[in-house]
Short mmCIF file of C-alpha atoms in Angstrom, two decimals:
data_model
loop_
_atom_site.label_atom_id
_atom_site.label_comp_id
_atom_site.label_asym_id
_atom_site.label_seq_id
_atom_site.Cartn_x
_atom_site.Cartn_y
_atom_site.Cartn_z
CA UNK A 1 3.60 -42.52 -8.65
CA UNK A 2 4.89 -39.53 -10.62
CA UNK A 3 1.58 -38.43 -10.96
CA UNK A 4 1.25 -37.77 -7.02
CA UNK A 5 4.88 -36.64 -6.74
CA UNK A 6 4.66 -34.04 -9.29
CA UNK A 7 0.86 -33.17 -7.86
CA UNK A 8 2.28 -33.17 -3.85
CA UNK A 9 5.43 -30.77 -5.18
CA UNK A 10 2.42 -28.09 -7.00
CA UNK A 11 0.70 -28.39 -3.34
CA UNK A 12 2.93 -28.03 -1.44
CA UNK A 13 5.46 -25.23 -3.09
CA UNK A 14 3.43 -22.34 -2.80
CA UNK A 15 3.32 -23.21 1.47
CA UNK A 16 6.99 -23.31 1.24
CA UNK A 17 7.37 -20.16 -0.66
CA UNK A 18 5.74 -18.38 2.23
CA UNK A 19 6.88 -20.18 5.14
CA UNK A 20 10.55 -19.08 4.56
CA UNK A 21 12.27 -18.18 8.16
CA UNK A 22 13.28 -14.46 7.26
CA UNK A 23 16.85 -13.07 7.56
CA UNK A 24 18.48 -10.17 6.65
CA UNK A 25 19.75 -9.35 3.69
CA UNK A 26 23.15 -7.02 4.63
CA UNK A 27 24.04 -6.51 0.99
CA UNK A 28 20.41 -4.96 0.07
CA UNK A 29 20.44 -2.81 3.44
CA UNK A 30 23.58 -1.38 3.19
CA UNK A 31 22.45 0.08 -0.62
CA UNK A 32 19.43 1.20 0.64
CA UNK A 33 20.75 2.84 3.52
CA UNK A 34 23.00 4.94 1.51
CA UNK A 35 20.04 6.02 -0.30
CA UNK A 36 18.30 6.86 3.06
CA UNK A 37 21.47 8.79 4.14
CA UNK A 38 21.71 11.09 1.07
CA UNK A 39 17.62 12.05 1.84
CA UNK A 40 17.07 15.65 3.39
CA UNK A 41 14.65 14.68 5.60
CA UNK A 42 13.24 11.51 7.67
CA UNK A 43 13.22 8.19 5.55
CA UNK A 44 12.49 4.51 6.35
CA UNK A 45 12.39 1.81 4.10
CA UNK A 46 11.49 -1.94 4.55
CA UNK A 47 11.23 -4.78 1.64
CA UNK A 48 11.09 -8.39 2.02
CA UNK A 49 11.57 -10.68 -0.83
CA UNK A 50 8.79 -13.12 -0.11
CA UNK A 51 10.04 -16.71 -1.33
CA UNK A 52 13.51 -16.63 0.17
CA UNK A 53 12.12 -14.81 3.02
CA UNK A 54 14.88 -12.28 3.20
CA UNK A 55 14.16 -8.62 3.78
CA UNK A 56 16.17 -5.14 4.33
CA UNK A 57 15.20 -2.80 6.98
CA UNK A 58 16.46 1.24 7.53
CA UNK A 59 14.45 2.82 10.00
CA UNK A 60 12.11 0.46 9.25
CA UNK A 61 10.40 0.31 13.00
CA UNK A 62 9.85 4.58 12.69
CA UNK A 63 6.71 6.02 12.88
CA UNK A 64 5.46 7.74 9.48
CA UNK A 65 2.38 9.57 8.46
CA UNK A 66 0.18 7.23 6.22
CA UNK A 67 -1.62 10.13 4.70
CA UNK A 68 -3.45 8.06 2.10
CA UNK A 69 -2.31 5.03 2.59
CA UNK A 70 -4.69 4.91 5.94
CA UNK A 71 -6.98 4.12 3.66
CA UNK A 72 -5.83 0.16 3.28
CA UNK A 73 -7.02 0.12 7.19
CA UNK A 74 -9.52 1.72 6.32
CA UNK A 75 -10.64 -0.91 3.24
CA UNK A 76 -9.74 -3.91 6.00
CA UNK A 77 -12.43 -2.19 8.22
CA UNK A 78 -14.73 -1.78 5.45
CA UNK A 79 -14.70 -5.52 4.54
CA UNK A 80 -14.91 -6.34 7.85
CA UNK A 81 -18.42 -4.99 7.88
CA UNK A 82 -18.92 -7.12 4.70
CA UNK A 83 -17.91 -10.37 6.22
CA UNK A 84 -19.94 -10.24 9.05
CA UNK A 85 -23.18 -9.30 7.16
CA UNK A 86 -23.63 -5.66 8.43
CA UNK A 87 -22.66 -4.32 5.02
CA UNK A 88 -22.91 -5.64 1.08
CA UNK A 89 -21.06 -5.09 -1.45
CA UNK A 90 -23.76 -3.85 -3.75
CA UNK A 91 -25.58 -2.21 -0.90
CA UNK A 92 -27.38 1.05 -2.43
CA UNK A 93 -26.13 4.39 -0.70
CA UNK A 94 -27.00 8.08 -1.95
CA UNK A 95 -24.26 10.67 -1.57
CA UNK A 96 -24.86 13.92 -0.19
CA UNK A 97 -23.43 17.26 -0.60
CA UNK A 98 -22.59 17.48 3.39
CA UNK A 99 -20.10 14.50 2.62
CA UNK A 100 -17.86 16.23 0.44
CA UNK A 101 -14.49 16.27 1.24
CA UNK A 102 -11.88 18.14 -1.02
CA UNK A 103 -8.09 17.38 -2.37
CA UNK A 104 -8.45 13.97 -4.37
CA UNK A 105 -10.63 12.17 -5.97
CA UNK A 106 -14.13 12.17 -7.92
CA UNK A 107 -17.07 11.80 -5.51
CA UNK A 108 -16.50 15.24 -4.25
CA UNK A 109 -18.11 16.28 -7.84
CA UNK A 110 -21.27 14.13 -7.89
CA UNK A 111 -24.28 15.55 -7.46
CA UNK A 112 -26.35 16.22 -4.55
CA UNK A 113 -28.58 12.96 -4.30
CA UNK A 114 -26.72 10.85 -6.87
CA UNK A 115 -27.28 7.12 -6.27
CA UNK A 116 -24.14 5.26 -5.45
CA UNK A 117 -22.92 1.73 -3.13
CA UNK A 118 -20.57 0.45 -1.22
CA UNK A 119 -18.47 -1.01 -4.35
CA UNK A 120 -18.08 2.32 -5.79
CA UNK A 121 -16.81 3.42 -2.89
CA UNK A 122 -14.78 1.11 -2.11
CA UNK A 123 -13.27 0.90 -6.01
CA UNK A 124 -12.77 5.25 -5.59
CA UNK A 125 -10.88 5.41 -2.56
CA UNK A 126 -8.59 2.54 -3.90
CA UNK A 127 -8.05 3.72 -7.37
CA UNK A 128 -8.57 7.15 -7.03
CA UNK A 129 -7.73 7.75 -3.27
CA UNK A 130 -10.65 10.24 -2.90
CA UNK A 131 -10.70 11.74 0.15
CA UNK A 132 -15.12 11.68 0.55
CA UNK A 133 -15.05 8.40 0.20
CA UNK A 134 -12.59 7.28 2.26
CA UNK A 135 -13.94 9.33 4.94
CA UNK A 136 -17.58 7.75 4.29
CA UNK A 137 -16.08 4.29 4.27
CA UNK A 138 -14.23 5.02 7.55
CA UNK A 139 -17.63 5.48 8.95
CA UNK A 140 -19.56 2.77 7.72
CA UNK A 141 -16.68 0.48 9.29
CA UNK A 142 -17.32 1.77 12.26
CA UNK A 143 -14.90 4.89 12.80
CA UNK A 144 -10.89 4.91 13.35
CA UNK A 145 -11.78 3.30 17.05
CA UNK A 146 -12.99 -0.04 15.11
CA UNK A 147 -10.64 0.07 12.59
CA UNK A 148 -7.52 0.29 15.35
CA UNK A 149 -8.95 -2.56 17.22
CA UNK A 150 -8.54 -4.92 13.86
CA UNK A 151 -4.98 -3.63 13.06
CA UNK A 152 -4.33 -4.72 17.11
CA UNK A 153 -5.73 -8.08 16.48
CA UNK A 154 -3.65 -8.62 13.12
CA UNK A 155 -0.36 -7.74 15.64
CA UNK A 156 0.35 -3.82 14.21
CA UNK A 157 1.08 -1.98 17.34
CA UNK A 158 2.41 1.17 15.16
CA UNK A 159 -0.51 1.50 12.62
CA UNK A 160 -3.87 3.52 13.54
CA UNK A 161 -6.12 5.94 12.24
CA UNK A 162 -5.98 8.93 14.12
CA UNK A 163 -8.56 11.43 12.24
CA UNK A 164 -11.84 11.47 13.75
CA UNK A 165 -10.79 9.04 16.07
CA UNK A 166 -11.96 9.64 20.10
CA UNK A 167 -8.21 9.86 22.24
CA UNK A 168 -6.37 9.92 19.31
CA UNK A 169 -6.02 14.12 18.72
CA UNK A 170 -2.35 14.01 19.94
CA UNK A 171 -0.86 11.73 17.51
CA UNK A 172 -3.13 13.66 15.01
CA UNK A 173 -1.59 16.57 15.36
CA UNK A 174 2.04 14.92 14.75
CA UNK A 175 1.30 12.26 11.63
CA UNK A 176 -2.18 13.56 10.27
CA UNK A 177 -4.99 10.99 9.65
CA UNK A 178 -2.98 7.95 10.43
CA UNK A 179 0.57 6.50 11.31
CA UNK A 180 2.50 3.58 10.43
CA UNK A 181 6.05 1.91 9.79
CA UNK A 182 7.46 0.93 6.67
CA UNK A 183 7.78 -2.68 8.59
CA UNK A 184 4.20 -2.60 9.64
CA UNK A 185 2.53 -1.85 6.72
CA UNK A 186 4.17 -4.31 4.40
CA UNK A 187 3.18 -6.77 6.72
CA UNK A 188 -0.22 -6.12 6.74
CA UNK A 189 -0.34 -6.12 2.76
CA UNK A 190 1.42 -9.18 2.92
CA UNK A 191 -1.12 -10.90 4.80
CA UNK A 192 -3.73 -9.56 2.21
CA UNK A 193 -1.92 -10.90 0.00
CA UNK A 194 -1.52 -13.87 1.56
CA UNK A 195 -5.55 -14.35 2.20
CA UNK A 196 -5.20 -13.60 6.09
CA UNK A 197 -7.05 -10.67 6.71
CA UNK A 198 -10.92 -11.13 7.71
CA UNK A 199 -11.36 -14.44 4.90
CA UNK A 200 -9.70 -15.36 2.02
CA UNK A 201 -12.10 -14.16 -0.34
CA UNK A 202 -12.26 -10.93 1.41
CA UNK A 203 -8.29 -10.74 0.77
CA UNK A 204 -8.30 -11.48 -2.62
CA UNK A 205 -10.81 -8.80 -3.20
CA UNK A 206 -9.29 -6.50 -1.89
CA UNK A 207 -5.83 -7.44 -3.13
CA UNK A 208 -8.09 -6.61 -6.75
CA UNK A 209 -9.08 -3.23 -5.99
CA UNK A 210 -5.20 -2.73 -4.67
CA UNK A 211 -4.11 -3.53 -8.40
CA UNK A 212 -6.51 -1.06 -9.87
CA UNK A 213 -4.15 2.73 -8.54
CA UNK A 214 -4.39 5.75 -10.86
CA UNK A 215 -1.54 7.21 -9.33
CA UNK A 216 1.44 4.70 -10.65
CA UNK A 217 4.16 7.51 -11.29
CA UNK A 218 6.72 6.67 -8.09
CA UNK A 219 7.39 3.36 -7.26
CA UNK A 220 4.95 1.50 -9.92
CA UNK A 221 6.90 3.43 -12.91
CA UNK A 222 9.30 1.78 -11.94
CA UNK A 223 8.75 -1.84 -12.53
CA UNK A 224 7.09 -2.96 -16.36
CA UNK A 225 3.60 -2.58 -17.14
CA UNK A 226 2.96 -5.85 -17.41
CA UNK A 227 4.27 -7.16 -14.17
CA UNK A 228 1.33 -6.71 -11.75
CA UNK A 229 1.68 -4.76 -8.51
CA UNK A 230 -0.57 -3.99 -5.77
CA UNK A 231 0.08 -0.22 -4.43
CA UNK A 232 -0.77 2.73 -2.30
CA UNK A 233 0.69 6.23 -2.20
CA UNK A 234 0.63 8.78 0.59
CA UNK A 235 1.60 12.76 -0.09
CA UNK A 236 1.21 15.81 1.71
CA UNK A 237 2.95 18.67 1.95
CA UNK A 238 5.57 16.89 4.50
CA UNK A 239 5.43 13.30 3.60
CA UNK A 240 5.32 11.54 0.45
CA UNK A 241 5.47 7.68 0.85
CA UNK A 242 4.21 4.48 -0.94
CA UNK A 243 3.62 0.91 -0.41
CA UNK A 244 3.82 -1.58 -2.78
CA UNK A 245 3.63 -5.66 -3.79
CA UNK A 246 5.24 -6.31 -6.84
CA UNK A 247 4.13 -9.93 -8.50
CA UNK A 248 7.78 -10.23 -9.72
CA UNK A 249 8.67 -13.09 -12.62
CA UNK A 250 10.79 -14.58 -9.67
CA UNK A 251 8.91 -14.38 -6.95
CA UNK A 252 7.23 -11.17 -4.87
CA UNK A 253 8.19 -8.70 -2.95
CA UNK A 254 6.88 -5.91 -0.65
CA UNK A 255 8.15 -2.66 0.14
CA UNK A 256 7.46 0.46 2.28
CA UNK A 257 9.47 3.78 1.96
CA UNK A 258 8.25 6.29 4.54
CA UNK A 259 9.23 9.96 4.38
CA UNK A 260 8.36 12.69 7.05
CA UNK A 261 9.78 16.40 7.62
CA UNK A 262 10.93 16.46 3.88
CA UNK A 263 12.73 19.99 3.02
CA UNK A 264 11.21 19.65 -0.50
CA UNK A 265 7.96 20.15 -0.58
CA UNK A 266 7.37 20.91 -4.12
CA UNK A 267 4.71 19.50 -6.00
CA UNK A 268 6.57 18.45 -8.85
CA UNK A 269 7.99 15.44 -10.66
CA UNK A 270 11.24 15.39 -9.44
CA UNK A 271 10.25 16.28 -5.60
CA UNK A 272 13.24 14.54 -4.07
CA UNK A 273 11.36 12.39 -1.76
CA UNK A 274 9.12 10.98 -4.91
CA UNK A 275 12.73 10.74 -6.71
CA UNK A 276 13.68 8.29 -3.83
CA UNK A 277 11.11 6.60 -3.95
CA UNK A 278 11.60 5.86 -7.76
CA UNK A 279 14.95 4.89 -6.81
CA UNK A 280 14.36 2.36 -4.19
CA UNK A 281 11.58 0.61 -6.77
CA UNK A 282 13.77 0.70 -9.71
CA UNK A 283 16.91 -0.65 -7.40
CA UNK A 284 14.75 -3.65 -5.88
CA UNK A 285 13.74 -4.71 -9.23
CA UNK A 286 16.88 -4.84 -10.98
CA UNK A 287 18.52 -6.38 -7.51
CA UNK A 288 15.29 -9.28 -7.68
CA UNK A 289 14.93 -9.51 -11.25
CA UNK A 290 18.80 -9.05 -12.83
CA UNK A 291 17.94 -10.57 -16.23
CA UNK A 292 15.54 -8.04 -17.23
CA UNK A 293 16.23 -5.43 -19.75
CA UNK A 294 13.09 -3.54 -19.12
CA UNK A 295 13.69 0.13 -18.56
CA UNK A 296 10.87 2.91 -17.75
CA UNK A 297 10.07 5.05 -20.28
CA UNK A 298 8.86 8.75 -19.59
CA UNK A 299 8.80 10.33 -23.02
CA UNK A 300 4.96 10.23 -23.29
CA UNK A 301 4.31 12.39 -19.79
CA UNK A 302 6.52 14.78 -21.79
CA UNK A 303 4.81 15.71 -24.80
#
């Protein structure tokens, strides 16, 4: 009889953990709205700590520019493909100079005719946010139009892709390639997380390749190398802004800080909207993980 008690309570935990009615958390969103109120500039933030199901919102309803974190959408669209058989995972593509698309990442630099697939594409705009791929994998999904009518279906009203995107050159103009809110987003990675976007084994794939950033100097610095988080950052000249699902000791928790019409735009270390974002990271794990005497060491980016 143990036996099945102790077997139901291992079954039947990790249901609970996620099935928590959420409330706010006044103590958490009063901190981080002081942080918000000190920004020069447009900031939102939203976190919610999954097993007690209590989260902290500051303009967290706000539209933001994604900039590069469109391209989770675009990696739901992408899988989308895969699920239903149109795409595979291995299939063989060849990359062409005409796809070449410049500021980051590495396909840009391949040659003319190199053999590539749908993995490596997937696996470069992830880790590497490259901007060719990401543009190539928005197509094979089936262009922003397809990839809007998924993020409808999974309830964002807030989040589309608006580059390249038929009746969506207004809202282009304002937020760039794609819009979201800090609420929104976190969701969405949430449900990946959770293994409710397109199938489970889709989710957990892509919840891989979401582990996998090169780019872990804002909020990911912020939390010990050898806690695993799930991430995506977003920066141009106006906006800097990350996403993030930290696999905390005690139980996770997912965050979104949004900026837009920052006054520093520098490209620097200590840009002010990067150094908020650092803040709000290191804050949320020291308020969801008070017993650890972890702090983040920079002293090797300085040498």
């Amino acid at each position: 009889m143990k036996k099945i008690i102790s077997l139901l309570f291992i079954l039947i935990l990790p249901c609970a953990l996620y099935s928590q009615e959420r409330r706010p958390d006044r103590k958490l969103e009063e901190a981080l709205a002081a942080m918000v109120g000190e920004f020069k500039g447009t900031a939102g933030v939203y976190v919610l700590h999954v097993p007690s199901g209590r989260y902290a919102a500051v303009n967290a309803d706000t539209i933001f520019p994604t900039a590069s974190i469109v391209k989770v959408p675009l990696l739901v669209g992408l899988f989308s493909k895969i699920d239903k058989g149109e795409l595979k995972w291995n299939q063989p593509l060849v990359y062409r100079d005409s796809a070449k698309y410049g500021g980051s990442g590495l396909m840009q630099f391949f040659k003319d005719s190199s053999e590539t697939e749908v993995s490596v594409l997937a696996a470069l705009m992830m880790a590497y946010s490259d901007n060719t791929t990401s543009l190539w994998n928005q197509s094979l999904a089936g262009g922003g139009a397809a990839v809007n009518a998924l993020l409808e279906q999974y309830g964002l009203k807030d989040t589309r892709v608006n580059s390249r995107t038929p009746g969506r050159e207004e809202n282009r103009k304002v937020f760039g390639w794609g819009q979201t809110t800090p609420r929104e987003m976190s969701l969405l990675l949430l449900k990946i997380r959770k293994g409710e976007v397109i199938s489970k084994s889709a989710s957990e794939k892509m919840y891989r390749l979401m582990t996998k950033g090169y780019y872990d100097n804002q909020a990911i610095s912020e939390v010990p190398p050898y806690v695993q988080v799930a991430a995506k950052t977003g920066s141009v000249n106006e906006s800097r802004s990350e996403l993030a699902l930290v696999n905390a000791p005690h139980g996770d928790y997912v965050f979104y800080v949004g900026t837009k019409g920052i006054k520093d735009q520098r490209w620097e270390e200590d840009n002010e909207a990067v150094q908020l974002i650092r803040k709000v990271s290191a804050y949320l794990w020291a308020y969801y993980e008070p017993r650890s005497d972890w702090k983040p060491s920079w002293d090797v980016l300085k040498k």
